[in-house]
Tab-separated table of C-alpha atoms in Angstrom:
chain	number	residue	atom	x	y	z
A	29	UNK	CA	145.761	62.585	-172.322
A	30	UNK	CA	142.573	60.804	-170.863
A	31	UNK	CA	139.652	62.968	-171.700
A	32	UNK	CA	135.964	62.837	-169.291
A	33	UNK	CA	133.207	62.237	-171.204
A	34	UNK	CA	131.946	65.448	-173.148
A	35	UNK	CA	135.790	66.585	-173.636
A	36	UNK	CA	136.456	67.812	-170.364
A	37	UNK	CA	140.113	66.934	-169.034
A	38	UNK	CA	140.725	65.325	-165.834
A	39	UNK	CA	140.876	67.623	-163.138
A	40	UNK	CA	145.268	67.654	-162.955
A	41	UNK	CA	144.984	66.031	-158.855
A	42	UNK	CA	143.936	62.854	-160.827
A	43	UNK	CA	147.365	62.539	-162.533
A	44	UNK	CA	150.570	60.545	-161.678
A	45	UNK	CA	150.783	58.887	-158.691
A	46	UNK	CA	147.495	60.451	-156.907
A	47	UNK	CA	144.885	59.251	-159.377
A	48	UNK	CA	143.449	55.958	-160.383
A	49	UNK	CA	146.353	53.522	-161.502
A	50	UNK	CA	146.111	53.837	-165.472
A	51	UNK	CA	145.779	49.973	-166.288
A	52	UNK	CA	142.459	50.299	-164.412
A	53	UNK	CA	140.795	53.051	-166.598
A	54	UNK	CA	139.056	51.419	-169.284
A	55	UNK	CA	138.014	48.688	-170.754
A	56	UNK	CA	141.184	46.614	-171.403
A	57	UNK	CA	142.445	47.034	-167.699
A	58	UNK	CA	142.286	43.935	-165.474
A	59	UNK	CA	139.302	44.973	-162.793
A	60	UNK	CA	137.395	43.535	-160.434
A	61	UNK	CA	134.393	44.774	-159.169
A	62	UNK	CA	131.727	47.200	-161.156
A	63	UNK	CA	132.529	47.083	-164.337
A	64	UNK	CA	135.487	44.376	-164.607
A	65	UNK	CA	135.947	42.410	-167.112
A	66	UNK	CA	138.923	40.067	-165.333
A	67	UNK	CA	138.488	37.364	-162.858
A	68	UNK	CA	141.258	38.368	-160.331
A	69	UNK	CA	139.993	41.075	-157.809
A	70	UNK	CA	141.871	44.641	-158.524
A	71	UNK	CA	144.776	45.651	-156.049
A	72	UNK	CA	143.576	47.865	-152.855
A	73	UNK	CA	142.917	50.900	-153.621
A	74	UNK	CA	144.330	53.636	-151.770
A	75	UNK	CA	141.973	56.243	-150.592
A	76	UNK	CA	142.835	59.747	-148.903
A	77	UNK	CA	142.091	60.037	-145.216
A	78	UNK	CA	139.280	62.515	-144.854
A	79	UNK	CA	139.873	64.926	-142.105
A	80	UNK	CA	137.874	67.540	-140.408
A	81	UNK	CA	139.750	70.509	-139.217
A	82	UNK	CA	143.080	71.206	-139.913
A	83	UNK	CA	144.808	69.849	-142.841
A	84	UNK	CA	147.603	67.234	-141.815
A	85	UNK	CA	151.134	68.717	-141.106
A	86	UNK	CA	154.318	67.586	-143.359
A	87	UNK	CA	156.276	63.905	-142.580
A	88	UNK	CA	158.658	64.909	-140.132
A	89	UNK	CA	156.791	67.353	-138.053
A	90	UNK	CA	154.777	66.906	-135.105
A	91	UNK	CA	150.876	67.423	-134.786
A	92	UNK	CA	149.686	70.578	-133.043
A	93	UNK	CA	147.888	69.731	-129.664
A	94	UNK	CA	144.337	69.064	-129.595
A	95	UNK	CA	142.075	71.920	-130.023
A	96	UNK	CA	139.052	73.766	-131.765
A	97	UNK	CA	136.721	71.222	-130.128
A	98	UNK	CA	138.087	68.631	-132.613
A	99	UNK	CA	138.080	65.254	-130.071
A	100	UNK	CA	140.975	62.913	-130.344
A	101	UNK	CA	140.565	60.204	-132.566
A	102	UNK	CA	141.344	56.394	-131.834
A	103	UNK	CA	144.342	55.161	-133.737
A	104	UNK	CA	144.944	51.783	-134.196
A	105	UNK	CA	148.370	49.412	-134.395
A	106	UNK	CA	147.988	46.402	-136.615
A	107	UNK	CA	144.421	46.396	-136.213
A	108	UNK	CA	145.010	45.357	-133.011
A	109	UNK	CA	143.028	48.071	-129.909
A	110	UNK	CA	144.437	51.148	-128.774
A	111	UNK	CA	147.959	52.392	-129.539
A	112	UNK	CA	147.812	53.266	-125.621
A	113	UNK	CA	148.711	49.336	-124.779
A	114	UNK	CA	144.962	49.143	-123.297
A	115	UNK	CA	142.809	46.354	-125.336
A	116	UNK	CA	139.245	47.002	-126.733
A	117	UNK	CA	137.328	43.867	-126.576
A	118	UNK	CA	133.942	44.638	-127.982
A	119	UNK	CA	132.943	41.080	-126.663
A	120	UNK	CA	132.520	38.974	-129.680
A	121	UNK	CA	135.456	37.378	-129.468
A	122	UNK	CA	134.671	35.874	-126.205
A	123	UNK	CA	131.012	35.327	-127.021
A	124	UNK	CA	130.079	37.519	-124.207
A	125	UNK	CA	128.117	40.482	-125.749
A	126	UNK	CA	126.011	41.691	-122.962
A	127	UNK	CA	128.812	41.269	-119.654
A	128	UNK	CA	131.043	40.066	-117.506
A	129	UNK	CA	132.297	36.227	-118.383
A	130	UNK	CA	133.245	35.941	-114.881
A	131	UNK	CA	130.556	37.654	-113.519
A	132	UNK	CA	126.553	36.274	-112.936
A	133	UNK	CA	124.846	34.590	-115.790
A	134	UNK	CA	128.620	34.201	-117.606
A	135	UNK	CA	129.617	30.557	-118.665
A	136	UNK	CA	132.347	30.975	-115.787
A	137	UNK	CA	129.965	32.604	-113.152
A	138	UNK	CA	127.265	31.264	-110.834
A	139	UNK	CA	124.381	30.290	-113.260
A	140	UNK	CA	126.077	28.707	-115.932
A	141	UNK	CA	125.132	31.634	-118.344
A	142	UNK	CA	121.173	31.688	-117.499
A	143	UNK	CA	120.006	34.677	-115.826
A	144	UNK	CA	120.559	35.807	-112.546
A	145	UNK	CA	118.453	33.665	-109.679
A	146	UNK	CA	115.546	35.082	-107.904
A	147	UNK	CA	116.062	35.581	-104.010
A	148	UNK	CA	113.631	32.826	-101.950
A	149	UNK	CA	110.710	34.532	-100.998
A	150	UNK	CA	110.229	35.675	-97.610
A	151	UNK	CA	107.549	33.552	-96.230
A	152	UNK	CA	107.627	35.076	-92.852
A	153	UNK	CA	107.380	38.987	-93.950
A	154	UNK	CA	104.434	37.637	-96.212
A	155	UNK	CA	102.616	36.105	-93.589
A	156	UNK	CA	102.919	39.009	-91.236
A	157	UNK	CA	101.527	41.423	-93.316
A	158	UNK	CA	98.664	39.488	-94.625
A	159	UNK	CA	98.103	38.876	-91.066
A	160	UNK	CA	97.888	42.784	-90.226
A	161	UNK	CA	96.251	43.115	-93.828
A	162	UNK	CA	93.156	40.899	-92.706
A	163	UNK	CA	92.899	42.521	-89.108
A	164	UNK	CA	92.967	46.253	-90.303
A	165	UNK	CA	90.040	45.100	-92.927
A	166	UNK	CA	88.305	43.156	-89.653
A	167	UNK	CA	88.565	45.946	-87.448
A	168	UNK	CA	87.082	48.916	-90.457
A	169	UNK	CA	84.202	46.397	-91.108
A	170	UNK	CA	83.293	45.733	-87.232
A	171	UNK	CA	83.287	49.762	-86.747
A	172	UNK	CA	81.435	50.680	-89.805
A	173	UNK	CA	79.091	48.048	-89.559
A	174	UNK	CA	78.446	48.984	-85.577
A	175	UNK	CA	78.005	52.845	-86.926
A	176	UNK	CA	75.347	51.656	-89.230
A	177	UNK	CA	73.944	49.627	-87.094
A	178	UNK	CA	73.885	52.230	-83.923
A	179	UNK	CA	72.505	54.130	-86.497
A	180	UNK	CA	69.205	52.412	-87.122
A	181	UNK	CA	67.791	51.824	-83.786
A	182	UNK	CA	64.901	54.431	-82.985
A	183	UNK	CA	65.038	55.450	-79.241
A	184	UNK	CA	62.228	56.881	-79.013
A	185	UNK	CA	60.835	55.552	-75.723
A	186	UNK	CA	62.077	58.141	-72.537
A	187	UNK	CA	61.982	55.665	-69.060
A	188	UNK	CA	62.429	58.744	-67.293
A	189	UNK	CA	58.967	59.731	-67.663
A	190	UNK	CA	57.748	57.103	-65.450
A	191	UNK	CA	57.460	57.794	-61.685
A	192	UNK	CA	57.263	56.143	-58.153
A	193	UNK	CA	59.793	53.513	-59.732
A	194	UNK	CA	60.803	50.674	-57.721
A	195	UNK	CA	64.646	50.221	-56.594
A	196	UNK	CA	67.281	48.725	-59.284
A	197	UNK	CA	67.989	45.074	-58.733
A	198	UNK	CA	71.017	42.654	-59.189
A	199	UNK	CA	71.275	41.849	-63.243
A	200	UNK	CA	69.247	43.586	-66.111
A	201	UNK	CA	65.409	42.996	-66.927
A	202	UNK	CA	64.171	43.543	-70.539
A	203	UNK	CA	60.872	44.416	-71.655
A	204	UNK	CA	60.417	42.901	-74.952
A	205	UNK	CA	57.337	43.972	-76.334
A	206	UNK	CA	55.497	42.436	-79.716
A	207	UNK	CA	52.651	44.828	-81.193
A	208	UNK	CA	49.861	45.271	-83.634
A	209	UNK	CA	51.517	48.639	-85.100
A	210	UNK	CA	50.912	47.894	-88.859
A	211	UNK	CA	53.307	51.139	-89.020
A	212	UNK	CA	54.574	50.831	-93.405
A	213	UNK	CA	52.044	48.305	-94.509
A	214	UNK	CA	50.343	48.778	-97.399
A	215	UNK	CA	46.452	47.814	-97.324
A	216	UNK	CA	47.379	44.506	-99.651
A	217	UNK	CA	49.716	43.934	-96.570
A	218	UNK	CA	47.369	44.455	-93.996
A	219	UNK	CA	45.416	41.652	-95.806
A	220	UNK	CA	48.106	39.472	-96.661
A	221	UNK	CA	49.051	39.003	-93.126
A	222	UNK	CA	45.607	39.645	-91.427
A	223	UNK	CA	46.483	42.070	-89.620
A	224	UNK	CA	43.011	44.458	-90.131
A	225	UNK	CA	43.137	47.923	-90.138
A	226	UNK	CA	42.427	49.404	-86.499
A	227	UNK	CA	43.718	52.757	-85.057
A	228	UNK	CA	46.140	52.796	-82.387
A	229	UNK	CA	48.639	49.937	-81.421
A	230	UNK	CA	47.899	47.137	-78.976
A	231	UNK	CA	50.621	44.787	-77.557
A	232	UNK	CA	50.027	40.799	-78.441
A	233	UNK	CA	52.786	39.322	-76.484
A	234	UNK	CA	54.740	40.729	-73.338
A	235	UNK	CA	58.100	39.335	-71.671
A	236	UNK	CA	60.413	39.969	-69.122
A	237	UNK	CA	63.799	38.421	-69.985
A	238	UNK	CA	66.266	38.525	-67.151
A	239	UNK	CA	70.112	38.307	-67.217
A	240	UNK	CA	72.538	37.436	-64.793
A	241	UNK	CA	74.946	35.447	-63.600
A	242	UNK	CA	72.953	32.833	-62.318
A	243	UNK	CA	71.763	32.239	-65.805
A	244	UNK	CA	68.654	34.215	-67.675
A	245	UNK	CA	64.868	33.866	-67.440
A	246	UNK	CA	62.200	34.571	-69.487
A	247	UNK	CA	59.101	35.111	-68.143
A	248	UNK	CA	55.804	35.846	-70.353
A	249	UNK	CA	53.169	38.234	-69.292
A	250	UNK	CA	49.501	37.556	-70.638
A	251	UNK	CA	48.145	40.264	-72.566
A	252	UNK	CA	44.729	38.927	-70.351
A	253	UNK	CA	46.068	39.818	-67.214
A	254	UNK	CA	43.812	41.718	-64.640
A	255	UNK	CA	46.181	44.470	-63.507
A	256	UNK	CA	45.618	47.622	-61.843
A	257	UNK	CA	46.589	50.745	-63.853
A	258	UNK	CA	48.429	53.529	-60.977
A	259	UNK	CA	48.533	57.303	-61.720
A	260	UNK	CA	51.064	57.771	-64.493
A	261	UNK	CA	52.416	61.255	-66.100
A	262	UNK	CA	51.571	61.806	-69.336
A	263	UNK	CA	54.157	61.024	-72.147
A	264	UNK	CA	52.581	63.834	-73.901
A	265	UNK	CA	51.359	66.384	-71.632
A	266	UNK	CA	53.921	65.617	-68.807
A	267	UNK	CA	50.419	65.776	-66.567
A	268	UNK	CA	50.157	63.698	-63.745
A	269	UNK	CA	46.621	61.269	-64.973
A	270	UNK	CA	44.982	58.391	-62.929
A	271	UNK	CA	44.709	55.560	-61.566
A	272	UNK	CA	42.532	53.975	-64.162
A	273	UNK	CA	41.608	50.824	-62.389
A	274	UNK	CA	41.555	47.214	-62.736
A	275	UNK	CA	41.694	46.082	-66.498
A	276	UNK	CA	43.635	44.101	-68.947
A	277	UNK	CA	47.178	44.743	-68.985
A	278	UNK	CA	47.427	45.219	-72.679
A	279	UNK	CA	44.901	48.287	-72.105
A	280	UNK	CA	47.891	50.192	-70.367
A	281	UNK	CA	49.996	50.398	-73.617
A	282	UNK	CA	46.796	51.372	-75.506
A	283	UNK	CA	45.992	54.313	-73.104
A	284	UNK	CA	49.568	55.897	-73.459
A	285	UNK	CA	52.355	54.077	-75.169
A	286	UNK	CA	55.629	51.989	-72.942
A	287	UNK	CA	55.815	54.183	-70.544
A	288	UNK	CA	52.611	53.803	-69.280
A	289	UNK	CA	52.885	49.681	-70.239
A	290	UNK	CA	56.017	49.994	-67.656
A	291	UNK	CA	54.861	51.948	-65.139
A	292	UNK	CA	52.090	49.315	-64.850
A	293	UNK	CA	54.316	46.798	-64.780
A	294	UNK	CA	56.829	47.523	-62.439
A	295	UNK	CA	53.487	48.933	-59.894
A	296	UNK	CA	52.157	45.066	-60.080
A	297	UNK	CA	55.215	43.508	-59.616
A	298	UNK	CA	57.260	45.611	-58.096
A	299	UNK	CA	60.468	44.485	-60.088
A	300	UNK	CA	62.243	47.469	-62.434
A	301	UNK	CA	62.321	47.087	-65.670
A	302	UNK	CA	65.797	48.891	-67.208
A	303	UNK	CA	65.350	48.729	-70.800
A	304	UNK	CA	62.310	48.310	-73.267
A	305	UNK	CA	62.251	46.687	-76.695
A	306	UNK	CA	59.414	46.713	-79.083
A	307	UNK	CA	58.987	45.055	-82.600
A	308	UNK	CA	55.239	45.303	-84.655
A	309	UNK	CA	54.401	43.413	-87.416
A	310	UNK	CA	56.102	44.501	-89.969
A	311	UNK	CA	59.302	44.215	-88.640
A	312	UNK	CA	58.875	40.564	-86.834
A	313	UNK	CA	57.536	39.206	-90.595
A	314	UNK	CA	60.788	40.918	-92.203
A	315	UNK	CA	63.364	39.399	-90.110
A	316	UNK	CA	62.084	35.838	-90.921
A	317	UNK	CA	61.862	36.603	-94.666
A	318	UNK	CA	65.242	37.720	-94.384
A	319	UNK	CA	67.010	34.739	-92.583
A	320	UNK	CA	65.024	32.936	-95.155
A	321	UNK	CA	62.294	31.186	-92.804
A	322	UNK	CA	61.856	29.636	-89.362
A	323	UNK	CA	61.879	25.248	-89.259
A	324	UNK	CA	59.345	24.725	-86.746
A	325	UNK	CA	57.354	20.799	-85.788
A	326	UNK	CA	54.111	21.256	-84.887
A	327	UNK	CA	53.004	18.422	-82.239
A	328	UNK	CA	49.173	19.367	-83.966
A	329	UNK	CA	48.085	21.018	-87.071
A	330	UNK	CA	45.616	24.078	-86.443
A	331	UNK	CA	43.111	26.944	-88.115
A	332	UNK	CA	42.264	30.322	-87.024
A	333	UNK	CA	40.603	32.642	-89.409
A	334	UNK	CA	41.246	35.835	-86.938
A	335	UNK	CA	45.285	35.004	-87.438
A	336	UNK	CA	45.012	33.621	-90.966
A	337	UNK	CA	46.572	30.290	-89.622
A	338	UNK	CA	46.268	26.984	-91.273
A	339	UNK	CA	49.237	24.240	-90.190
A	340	UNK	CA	49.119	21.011	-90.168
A	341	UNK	CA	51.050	18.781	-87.887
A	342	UNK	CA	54.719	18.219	-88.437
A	343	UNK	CA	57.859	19.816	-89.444
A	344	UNK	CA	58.220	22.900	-91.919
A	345	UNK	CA	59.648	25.845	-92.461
A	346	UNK	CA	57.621	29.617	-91.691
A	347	UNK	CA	57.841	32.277	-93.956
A	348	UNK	CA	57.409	35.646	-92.627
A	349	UNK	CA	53.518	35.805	-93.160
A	350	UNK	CA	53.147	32.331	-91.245
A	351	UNK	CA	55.322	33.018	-88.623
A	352	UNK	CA	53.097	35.931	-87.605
A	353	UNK	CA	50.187	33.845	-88.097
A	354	UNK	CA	51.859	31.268	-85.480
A	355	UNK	CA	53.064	33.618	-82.541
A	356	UNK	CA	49.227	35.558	-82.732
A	357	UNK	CA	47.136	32.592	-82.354
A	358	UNK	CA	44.718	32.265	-79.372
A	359	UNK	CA	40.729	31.856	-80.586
A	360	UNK	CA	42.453	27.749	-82.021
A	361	UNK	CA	43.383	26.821	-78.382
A	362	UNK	CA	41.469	25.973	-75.165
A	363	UNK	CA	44.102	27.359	-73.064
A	364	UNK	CA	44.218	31.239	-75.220
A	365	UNK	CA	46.597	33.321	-74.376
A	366	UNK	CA	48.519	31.045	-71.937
A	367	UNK	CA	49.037	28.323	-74.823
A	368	UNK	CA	49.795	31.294	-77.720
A	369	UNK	CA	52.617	32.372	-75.393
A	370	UNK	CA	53.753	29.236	-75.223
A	371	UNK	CA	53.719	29.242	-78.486
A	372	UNK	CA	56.098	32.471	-79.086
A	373	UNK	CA	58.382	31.211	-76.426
A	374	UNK	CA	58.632	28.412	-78.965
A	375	UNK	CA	58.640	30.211	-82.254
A	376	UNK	CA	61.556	32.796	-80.167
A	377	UNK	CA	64.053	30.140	-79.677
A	378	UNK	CA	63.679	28.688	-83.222
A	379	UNK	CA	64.568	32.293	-84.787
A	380	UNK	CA	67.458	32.836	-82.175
A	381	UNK	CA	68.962	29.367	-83.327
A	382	UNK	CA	68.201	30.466	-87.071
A	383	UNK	CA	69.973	33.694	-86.713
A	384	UNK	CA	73.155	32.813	-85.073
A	385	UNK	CA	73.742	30.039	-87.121
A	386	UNK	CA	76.909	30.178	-89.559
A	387	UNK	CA	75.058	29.997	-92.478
A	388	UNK	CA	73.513	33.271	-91.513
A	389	UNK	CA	76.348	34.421	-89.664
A	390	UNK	CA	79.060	34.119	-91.789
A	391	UNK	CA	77.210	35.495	-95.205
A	392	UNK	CA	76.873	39.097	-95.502
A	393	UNK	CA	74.199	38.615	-98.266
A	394	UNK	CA	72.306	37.103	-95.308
A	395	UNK	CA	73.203	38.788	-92.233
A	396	UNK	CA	72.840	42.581	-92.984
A	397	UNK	CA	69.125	41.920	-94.271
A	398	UNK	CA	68.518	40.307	-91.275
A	399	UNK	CA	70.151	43.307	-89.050
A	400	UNK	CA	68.581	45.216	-91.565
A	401	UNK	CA	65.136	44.246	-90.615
A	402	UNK	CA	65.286	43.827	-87.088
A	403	UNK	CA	66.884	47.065	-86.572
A	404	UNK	CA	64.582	49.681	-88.655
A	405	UNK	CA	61.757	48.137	-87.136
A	406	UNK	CA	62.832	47.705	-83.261
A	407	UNK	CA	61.578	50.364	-80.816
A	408	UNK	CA	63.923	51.168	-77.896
A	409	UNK	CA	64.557	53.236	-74.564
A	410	UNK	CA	67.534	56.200	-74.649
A	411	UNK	CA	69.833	54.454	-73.150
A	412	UNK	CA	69.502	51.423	-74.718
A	413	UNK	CA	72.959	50.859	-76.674
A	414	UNK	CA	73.866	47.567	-79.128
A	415	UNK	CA	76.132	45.953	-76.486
A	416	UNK	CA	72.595	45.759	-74.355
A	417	UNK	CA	70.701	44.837	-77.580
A	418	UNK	CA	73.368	42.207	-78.576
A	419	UNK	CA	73.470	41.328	-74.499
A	420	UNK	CA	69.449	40.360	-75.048
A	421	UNK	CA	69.685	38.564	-77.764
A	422	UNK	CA	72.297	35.674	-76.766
A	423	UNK	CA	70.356	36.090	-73.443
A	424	UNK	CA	67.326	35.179	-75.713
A	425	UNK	CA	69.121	32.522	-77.127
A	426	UNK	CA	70.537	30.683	-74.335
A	427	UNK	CA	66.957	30.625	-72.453
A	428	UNK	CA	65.364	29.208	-75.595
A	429	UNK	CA	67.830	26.932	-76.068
A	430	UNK	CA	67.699	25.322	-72.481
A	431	UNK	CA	70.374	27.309	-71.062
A	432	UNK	CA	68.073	29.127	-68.704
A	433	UNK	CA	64.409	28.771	-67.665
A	434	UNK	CA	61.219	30.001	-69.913
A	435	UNK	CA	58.115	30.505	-68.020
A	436	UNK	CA	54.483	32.463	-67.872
A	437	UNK	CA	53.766	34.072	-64.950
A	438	UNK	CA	52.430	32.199	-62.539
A	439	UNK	CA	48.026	32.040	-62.240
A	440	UNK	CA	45.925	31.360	-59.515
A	441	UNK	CA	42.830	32.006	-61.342
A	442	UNK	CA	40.455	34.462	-63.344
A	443	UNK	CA	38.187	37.160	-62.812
A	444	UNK	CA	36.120	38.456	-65.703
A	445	UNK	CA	37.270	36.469	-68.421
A	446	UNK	CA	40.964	37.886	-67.103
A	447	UNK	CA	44.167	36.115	-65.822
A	448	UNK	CA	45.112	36.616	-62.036
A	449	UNK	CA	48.253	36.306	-61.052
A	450	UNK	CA	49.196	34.020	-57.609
A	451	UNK	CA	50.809	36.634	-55.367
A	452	UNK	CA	52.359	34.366	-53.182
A	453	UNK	CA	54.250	32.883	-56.499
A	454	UNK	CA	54.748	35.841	-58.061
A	455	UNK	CA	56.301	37.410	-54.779
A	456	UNK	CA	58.748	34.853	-54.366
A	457	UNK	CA	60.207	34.844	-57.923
A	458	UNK	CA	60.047	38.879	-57.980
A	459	UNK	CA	62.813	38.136	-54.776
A	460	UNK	CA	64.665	35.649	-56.891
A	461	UNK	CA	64.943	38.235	-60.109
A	462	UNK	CA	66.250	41.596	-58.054
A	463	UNK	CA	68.717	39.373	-55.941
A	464	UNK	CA	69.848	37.556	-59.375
A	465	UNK	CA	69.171	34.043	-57.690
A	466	UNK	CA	67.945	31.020	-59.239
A	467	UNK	CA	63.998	30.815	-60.032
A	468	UNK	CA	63.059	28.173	-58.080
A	469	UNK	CA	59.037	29.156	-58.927
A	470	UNK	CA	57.589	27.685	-61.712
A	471	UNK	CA	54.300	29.374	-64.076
A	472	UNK	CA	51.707	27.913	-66.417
């Protein structure tokens, strides 16, 4: 009898022919494995199946059907798949783990075993919707930017206000206005650019721009200009006041503001004016800053200590402080005011050409400073909208730029140390502007 250690007998299901084969208890058996002390490797051993459920039925008797939530097993016959004549293939005898052989990426499918090939891209479909991509950004920026920009402009002037108005003529007429306002300058500002410090607002430059379809004209109006002042109604009171007289035309913005300015002008001409822009200095030094100066060539250099300027002859570029400087000038020339608006006619077109060129154009970082500018500081009528504004300014352009015809008002003399204007001239060009004909008349 084989004893376990401590004395204990084998449990009896260890005996005969369901235990461990005797000549491998031991130390003199011939093992292999833990313990052996043989070179040949033992015989297989012969293990009980382990089974869950049931206990196995007799040889010779059938197994009970499938139950108890005990699944069915797979059974295998030689070590060969299923019993049930279908083959397992778990892929590694083929070498083809992860699919098909036949099928994409296999060493018999399309690919040669690589993975599967990308579809060509769709150049078309791409195309189209960066296409629709880049207008839909276009068209937000062009509204948002006209919002902002709409929103900006101060209408402030009311054309309605001004009476006995003469009838409306072929084209459009602008009043573009440039004043004194020092409106949001500091007093190191008002010395910077000379401006001084007086009360009120005056107007230093006055100009009719016309635009048609027989091409535009810009006519300048000398602030020196003996003019009679009419009755008017008061922008403030709504009162009928006047006439005032014979006197500089400049005076009739500094008695009441543009309507006044208007109604003077359209009594002495007779020619309507339809929409009124105004820009003081402030505003006319910040849009230069902002397109980052003005090239102008000076035929002669020249001082004035009333303006602050001091050029010398040649070409150079005009910061925002010299550019006012430039277009204000009168007390350096023999001529005065005729020659300084000459002068802003000049200084006009150079800025136009500055502003629409692509460098300015086509950089934001560039262009909204320069709307920027112009805008907050720009006076207008009620009506005026930014189709009419951006309508001026190519009109602006174009003139300057020899598409059109730049001119003063035409002078037959003086009276006081004032400009008169010839009649006749002035008659015959007024008749040229309301039927949108050709100026044939030429000023000073």
């Amino acid at each position: 009898m084989n004893d376990w250690p401590g004395g204990t007998s084998r449990p009896s299901e260890f005996e005969g022919g369901g235990g461990w084969p005797d000549d491998n208890r031991g130390n003199g058996g011939n093992r292999y494995g833990r313990g052996s002390a043989g070179a040949q490797p033992e015989s297989a051993r012969v293990m009980r199946q382990v089974r869950r459920g049931p206990a196995a039925p007799p040889p010779g008797q059938d197994a009970p059907p499938y139950g108890g939530g005990v699944p069915r097993q797979p059974s295998y016959v030689d070590g060969q798949g299923y019993d049930s004549g279908q083959g397992y293939d778990n892929g590694y005898n083929t070498g083809q783990v992860y699919g098909n052989p036949d099928g994409p990426g296999g060493p018999q499918g399309p690919g040669g075993g690589a993975y599967p090939q990308r579809p060509a891209p769709n150049w078309r479909r791409r195309i189209k919707w960066t296409a629709i991509t880049l207008v839909t950004a276009l068209v937000v920026v062009s509204v948002g930017t006209y919002f902002w920009a709409d929103s900006k402009l101060h209408r402030d002037v009311d054309l309605s206000k001004v009476i006995d108005r003469p009838e409306t003529g072929q084209g459009t007429n602008y009043l573009i206005v440039g004043s004194d306002s020092r409106a949001g300058l500091t007093s190191a500002d008002k010395k910077k650019l000379h401006t001084g410090s007086a009360e009120g607002k005056r107007t230093d430059s006055m100009m009719i721009l016309h635009t048609g379809s027989n091409g535009s004209t810009l006519l300048s109006l000398p602030r020196d200009s003996n003019v009679t002042i009419p009755k008017f109604q008061g922008s403030e009171s709504g009162k009928i006041k006047g006439p005032l007289g014979q006197n500089k035309l400049n005076a009739a913005y500094a008695f009441d503001g543009p309507t006044l300015l208007v109604r003077t002008i359209e009594y002495n001409t007779g020619l309507h004016i339809d929409h009124y822009v105004e820009i003081g200095f402030a505003g006319f030094a910040g849009i230069v800053d902002a397109v980052g100066g003005v090239d102008m060539t000076l035929d002669q250099g020249f001082k004035d200590k009333y303006s602050g300027a001091d050029f010398k002859a040649g070409k150079q570029t005009l910061n925002g402080e010299q550019a006012l400087a430039f277009v204000r000038t009168r007390h350096a020339f023999a001529a005065s005011d005729l020659q300084r608006t000459k002068n802003q006619q000049k200084f006009l077109s150079a800025l136009a050409h500055q502003v629409a060129t692509p460098s300015t154009v086509l950089n934001p970082f560039k262009l909204y400073p320069t709307m920027g500018a112009g805008l907050d500081s720009l006076v207008v009528d009620k009506d005026m909208s930014l189709w009419d504004l951006a309508d001026m300014f190519w009109a602006m352009k174009g003139v300057t730029g020899g598409d059109g015809k730049s001119m003063n008002m035409p002078i037959s003399g003086s009276v006081g140390g004032n400009l008169v204007w010839d009649k006749t001239k002035m008659k015959t060009l007024v008749n040229e502007l309301k039927n949108d004909q050709t100026v044939t008349v030429s000023g000073n």
